[in-house]
PDB file of C-alpha atoms in Angstrom:
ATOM      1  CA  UNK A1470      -3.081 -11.411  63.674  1.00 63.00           C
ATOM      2  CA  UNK A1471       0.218 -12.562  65.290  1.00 64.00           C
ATOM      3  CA  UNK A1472       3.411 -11.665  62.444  1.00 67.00           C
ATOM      4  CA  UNK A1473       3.760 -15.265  61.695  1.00 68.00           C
ATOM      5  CA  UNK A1474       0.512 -15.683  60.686  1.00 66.00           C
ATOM      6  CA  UNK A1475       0.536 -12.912  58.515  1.00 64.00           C
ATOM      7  CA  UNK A1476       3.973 -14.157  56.989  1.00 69.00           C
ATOM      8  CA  UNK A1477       2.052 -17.372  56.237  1.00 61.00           C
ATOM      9  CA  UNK A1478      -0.885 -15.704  54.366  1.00 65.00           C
ATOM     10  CA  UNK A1479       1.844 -13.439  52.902  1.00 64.00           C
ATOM     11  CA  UNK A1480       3.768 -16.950  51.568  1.00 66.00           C
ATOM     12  CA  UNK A1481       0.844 -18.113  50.261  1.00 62.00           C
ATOM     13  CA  UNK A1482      -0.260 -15.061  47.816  1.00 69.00           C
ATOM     14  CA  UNK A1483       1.169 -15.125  44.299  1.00 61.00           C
ATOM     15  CA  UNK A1484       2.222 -11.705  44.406  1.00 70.00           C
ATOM     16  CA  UNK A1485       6.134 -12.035  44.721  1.00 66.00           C
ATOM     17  CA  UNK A1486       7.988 -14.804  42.774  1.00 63.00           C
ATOM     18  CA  UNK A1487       9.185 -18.073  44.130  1.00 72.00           C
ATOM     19  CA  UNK A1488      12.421 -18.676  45.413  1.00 73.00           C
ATOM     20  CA  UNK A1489      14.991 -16.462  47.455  1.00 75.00           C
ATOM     21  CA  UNK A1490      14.822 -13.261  45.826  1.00 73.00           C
ATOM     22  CA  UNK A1491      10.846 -14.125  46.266  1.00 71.00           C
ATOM     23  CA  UNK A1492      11.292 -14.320  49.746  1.00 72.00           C
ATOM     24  CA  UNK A1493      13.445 -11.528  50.142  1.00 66.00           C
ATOM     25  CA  UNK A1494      11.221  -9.070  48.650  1.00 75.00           C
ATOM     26  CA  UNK A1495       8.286 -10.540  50.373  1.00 74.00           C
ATOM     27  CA  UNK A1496       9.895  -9.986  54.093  1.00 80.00           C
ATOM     28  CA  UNK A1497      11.220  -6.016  52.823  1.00 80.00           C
ATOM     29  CA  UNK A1498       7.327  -5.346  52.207  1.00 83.00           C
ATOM     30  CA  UNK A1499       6.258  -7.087  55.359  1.00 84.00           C
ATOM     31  CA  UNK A1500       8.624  -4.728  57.558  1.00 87.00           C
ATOM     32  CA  UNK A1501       7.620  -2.023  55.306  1.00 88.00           C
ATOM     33  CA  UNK A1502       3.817  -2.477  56.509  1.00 89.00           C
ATOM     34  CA  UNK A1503       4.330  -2.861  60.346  1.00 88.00           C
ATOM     35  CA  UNK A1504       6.151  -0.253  60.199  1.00 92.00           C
ATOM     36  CA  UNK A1505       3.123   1.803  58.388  1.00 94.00           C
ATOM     37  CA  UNK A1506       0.657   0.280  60.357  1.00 92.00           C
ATOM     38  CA  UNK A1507       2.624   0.602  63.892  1.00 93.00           C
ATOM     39  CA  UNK A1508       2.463   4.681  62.639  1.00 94.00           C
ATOM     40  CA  UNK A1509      -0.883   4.657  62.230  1.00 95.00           C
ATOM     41  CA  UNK A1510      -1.580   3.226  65.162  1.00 94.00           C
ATOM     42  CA  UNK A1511       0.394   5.918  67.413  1.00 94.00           C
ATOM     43  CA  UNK A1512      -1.693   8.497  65.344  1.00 95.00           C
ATOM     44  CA  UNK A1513      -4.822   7.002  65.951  1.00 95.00           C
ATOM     45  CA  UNK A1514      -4.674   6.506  69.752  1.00 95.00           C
ATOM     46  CA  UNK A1515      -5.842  10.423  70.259  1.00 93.00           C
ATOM     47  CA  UNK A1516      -9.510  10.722  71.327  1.00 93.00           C
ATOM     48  CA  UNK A1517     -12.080  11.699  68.577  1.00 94.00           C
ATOM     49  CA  UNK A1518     -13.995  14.813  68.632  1.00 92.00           C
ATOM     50  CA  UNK A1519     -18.145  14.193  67.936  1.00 91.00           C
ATOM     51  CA  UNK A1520     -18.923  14.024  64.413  1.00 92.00           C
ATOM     52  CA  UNK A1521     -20.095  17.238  62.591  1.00 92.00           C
ATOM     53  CA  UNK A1522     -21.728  18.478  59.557  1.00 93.00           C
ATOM     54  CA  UNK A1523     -21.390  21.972  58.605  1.00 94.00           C
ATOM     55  CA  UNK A1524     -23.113  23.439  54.888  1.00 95.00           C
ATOM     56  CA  UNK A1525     -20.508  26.497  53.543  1.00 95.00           C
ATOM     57  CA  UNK A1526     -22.052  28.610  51.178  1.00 95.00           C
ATOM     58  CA  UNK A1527     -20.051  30.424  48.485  1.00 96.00           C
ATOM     59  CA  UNK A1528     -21.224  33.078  45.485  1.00 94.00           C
ATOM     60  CA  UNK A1529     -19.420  31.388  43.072  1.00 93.00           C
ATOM     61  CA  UNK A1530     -20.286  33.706  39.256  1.00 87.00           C
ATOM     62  CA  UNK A1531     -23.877  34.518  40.003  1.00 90.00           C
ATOM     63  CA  UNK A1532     -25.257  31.982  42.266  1.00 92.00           C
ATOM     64  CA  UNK A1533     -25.037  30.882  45.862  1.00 96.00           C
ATOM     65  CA  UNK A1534     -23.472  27.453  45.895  1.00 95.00           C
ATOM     66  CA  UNK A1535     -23.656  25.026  48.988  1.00 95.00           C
ATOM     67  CA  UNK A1536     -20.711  22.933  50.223  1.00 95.00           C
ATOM     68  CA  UNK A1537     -22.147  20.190  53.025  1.00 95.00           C
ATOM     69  CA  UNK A1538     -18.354  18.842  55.024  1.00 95.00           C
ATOM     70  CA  UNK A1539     -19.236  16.104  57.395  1.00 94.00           C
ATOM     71  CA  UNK A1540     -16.360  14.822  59.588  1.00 93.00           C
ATOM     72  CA  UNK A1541     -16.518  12.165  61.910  1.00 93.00           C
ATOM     73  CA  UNK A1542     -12.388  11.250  63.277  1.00 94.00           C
ATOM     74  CA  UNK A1543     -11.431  14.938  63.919  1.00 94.00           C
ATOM     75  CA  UNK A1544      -8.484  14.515  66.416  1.00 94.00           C
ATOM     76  CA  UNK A1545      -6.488  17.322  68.625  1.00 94.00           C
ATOM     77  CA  UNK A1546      -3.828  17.117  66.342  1.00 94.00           C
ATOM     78  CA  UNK A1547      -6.030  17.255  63.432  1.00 95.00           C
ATOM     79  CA  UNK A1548      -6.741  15.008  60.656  1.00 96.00           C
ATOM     80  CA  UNK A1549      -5.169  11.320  59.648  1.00 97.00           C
ATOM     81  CA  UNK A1550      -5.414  10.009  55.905  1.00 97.00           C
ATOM     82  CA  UNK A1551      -3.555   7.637  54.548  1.00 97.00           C
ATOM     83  CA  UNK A1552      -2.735   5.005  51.477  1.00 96.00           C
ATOM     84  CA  UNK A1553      -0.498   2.278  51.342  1.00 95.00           C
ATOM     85  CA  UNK A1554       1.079   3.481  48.003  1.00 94.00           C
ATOM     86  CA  UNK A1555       3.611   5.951  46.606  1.00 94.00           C
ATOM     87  CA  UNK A1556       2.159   9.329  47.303  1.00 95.00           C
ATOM     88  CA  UNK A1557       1.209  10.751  43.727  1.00 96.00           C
ATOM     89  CA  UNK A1558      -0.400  14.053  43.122  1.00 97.00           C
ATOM     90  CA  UNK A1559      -3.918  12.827  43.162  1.00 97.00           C
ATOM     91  CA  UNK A1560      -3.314  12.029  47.213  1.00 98.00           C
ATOM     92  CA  UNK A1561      -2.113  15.641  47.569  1.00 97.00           C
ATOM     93  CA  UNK A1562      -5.082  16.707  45.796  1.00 97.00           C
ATOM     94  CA  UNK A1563      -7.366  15.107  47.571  1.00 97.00           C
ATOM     95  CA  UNK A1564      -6.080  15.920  51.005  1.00 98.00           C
ATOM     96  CA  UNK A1565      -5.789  19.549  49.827  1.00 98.00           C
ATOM     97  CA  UNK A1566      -9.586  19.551  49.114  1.00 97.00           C
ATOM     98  CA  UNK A1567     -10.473  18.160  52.792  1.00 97.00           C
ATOM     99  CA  UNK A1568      -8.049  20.389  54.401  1.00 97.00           C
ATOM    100  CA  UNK A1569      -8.909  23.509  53.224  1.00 97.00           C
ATOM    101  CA  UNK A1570     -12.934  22.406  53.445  1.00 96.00           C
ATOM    102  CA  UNK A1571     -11.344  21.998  57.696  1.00 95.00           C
ATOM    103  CA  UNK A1572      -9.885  24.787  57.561  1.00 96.00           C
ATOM    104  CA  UNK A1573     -13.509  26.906  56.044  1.00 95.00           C
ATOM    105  CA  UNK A1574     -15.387  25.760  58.704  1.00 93.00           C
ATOM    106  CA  UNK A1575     -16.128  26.481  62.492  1.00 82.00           C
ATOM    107  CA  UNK A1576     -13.638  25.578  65.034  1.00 69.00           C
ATOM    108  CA  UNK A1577     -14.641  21.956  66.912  1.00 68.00           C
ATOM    109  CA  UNK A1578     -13.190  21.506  70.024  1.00 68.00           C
ATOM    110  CA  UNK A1579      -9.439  22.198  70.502  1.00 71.00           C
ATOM    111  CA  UNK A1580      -8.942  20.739  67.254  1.00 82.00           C
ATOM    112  CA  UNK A1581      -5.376  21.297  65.495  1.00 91.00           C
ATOM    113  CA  UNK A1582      -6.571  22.122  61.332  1.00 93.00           C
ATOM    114  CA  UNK A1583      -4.131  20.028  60.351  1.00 95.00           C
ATOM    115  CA  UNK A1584      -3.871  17.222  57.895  1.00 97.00           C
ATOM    116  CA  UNK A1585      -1.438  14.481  57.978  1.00 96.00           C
ATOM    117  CA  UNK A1586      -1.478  12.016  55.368  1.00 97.00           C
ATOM    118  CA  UNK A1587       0.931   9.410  55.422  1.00 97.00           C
ATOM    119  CA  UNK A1588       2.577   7.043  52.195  1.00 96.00           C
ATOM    120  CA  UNK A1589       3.931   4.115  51.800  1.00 93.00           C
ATOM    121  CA  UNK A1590       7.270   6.433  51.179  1.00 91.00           C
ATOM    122  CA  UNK A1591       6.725   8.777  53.662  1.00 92.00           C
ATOM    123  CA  UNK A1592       4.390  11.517  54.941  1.00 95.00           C
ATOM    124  CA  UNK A1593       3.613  15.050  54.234  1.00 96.00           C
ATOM    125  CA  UNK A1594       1.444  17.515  56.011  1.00 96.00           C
ATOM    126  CA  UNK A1595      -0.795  20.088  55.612  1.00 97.00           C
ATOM    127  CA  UNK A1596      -0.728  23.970  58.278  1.00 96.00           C
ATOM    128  CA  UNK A1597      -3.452  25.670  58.857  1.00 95.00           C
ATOM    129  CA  UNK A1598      -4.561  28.239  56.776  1.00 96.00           C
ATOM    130  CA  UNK A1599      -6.109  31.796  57.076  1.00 94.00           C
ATOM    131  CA  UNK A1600      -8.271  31.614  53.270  1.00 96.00           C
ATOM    132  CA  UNK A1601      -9.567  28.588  53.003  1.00 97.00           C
ATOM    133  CA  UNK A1602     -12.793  30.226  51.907  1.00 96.00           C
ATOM    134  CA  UNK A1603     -10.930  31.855  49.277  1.00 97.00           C
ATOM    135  CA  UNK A1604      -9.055  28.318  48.244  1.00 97.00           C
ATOM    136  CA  UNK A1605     -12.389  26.936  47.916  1.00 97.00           C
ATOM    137  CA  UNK A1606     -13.664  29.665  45.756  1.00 97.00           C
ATOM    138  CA  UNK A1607     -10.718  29.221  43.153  1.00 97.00           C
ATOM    139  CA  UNK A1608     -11.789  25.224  43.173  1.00 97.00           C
ATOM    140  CA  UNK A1609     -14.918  25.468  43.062  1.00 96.00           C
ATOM    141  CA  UNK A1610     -14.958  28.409  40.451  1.00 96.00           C
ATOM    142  CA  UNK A1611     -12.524  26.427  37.738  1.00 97.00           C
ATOM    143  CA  UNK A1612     -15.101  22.910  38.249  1.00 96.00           C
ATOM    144  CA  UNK A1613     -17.973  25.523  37.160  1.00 95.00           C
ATOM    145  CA  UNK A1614     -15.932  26.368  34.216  1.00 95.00           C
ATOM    146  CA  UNK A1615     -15.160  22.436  33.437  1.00 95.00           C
ATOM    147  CA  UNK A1616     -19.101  21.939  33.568  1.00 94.00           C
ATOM    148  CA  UNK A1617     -19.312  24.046  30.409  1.00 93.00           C
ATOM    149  CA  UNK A1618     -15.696  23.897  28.407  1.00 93.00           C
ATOM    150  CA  UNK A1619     -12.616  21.227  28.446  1.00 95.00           C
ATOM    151  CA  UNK A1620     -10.492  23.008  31.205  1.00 96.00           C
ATOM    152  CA  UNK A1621      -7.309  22.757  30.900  1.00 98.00           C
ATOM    153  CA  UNK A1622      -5.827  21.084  34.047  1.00 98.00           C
ATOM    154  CA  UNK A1623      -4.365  18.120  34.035  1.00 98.00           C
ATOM    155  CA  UNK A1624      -3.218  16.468  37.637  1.00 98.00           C
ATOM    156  CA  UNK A1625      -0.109  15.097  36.302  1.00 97.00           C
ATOM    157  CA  UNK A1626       1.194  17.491  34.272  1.00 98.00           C
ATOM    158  CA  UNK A1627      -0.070  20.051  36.216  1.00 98.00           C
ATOM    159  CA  UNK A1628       1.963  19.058  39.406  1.00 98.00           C
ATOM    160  CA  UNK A1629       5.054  18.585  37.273  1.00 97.00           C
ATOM    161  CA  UNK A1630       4.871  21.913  35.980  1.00 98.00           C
ATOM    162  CA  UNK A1631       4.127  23.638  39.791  1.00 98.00           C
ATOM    163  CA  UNK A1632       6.815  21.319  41.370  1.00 96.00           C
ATOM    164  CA  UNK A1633       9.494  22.141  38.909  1.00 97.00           C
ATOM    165  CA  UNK A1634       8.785  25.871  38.930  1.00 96.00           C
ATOM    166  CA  UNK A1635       6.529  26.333  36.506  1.00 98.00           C
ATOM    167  CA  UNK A1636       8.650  24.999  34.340  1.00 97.00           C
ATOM    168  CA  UNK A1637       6.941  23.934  30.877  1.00 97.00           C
ATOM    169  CA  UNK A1638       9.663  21.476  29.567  1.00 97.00           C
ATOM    170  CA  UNK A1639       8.940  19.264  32.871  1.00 96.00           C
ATOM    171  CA  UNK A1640       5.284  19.929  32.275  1.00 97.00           C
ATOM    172  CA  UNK A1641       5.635  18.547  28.573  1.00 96.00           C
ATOM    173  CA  UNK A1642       7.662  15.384  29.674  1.00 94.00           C
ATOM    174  CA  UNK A1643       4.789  13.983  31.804  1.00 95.00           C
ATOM    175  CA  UNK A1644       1.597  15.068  29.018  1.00 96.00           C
ATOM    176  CA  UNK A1645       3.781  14.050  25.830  1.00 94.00           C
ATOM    177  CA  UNK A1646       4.136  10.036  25.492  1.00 91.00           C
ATOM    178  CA  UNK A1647       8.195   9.319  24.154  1.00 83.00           C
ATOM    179  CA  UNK A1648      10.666   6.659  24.472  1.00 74.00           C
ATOM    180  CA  UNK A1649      10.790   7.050  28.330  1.00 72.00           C
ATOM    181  CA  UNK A1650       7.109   8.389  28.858  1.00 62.00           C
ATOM    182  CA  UNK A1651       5.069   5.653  27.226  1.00 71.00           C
ATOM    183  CA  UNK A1652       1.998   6.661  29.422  1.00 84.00           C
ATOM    184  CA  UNK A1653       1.845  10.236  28.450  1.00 93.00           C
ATOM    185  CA  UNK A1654      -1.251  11.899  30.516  1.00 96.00           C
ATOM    186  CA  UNK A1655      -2.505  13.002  26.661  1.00 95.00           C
ATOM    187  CA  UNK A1656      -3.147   9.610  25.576  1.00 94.00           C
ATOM    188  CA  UNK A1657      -6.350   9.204  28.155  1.00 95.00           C
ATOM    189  CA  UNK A1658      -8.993   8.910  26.203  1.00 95.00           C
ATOM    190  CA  UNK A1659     -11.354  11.465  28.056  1.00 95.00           C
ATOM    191  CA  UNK A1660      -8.775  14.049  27.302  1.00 96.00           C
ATOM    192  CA  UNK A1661      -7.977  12.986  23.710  1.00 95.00           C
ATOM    193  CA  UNK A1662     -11.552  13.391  23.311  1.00 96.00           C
ATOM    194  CA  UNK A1663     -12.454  16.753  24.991  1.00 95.00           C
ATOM    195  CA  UNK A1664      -9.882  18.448  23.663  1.00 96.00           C
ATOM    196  CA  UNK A1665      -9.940  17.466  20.455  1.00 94.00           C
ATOM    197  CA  UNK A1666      -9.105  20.281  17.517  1.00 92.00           C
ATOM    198  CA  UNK A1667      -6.932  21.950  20.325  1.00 94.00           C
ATOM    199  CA  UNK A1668      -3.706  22.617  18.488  1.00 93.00           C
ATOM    200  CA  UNK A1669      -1.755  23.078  22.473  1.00 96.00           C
ATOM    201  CA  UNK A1670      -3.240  21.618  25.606  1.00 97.00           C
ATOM    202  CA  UNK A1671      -0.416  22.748  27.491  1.00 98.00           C
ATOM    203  CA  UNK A1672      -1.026  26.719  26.908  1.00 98.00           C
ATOM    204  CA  UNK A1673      -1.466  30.008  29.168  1.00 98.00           C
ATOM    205  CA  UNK A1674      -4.936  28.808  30.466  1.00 98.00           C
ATOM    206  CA  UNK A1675      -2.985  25.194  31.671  1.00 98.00           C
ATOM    207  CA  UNK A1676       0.088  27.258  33.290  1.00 98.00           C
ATOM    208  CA  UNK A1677      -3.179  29.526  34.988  1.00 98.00           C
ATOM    209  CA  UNK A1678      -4.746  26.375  36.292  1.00 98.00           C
ATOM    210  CA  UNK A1679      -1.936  24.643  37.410  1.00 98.00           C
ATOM    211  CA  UNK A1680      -1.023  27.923  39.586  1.00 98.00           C
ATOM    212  CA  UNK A1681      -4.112  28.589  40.929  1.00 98.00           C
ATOM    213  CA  UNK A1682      -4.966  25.199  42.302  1.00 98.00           C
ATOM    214  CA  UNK A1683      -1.260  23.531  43.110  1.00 98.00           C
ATOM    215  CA  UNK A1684       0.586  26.690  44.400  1.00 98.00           C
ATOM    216  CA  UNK A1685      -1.169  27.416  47.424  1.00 98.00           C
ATOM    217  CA  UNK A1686      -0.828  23.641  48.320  1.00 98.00           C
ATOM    218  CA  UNK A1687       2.958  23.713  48.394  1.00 97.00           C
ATOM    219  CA  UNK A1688       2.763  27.074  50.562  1.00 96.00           C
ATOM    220  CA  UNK A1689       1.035  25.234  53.179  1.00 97.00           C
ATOM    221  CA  UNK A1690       2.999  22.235  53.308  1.00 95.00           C
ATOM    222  CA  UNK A1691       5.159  21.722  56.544  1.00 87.00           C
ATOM    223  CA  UNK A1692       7.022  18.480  55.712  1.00 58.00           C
ATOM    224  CA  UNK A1693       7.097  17.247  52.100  1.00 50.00           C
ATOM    225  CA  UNK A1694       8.283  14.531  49.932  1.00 51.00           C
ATOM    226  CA  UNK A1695       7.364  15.790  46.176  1.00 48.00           C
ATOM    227  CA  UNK A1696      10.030  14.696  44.174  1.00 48.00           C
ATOM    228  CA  UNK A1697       9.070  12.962  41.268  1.00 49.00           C
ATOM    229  CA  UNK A1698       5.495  12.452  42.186  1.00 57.00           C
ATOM    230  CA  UNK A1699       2.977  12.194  39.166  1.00 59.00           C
TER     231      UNK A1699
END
């Protein structure tokens, strides 16, 4: 679509308010996502490798587990994700999961194991890494724990305390609802029900999690933009 008919269709939602400061905000978000999409468009004009499936199989406690990664818009310079949104620690968790499941398999083509993933405030990427296997392990090892016991990770807080380093009074701000923290991460219900009786969510066993899976994320970032993402 040409940009004045997306202005138009942009005019006509009732997502902004009427009136200049309506139409002020509405033209800063319109710049703000041709200049996403013009990005993403650079980043997508490298050629596509052939789509692959690989199975990776891990002893994870006593059995043999089976990890199936299909990929089908591996590029030279690795891999593109994106969302039109704040980046938040969920988007670094998720690209952390695919990158080091890239980085476990074999080697396709001349294929960079990178991952880019770009925000409506920016982007951050992902190196290559040398224990992927091992990353995967850890993961997959604390979800086997979960499918027994409430573990004690918490995305929100957990990234708070790991960004802050490991600090527990930043980790606190984010689970604990106050004044300024309405939406404290302890008041969703699934947690307020699994750990209920627990006299300190936020103990040695959180601190342990946190570590484990959020550390070795910042060591392979090349370019971030962390601050204050929960």
């Amino acid at each position: 679509r040409s940009s004045k008919e997306v202005s138009e269709i942009a005019q006509a939602s009732l997502e902004f308010a009427q009136g200049p400061m309506g139409a002020w905000t509405r033209e800063q978000e319109l710049e703000s996502l041709t200049e996403f999409a013009n990005e993403l468009k650079t980043q997508f004009k490298a050629p596509v490798f052939d789509r692959f499936t690989e199975t990776i199989e891990l002893e994870v406690g006593t059995d043999v587990w089976q990890l199936d990664f299909s990929c089908s818009d591996l590029r030279p310079h690795g891999l593109v994700r994106y969302r039109y949104a704040k980046a938040s620690c969920y988007d670094y968790l998720s690209a952390w999961i695919e990158h080091i499941a890239l980085n476990a398999v074999k080697t396709h083509g001349a294929a960079d194991r990178r991952l880019r993933w770009f925000s409506r405030d920016g982007c951050f990427e992902l190196r290559p890494i040398e224990d992927a296997r091992q990353q995967l392990h850890i993961l997959l090892d604390l979800y086997r724990q979960g499918l027994s016991l409430p573990l004690h990770f918490y995305p929100r807080s957990a990234w708070a305390f790991v960004s802050h380093a490991m600090s527990h009074a930043e980790a606190a701000k984010v689970w604990y609802p106050d004044n300024f923290n309405g939406l404290g991460e302890s008041l969703d219900p699934a947690y307020q029900l699994a750990l209920r009786g627990v006299s300190e969510a936020l103990d040695e066993d959180f601190k342990s999690n946190a570590e484990m899976v959020f550390s070795p994320l910042f060591a392979a970032l090349c370019t971030d933009t962390i601050e204050g993402r929960a």
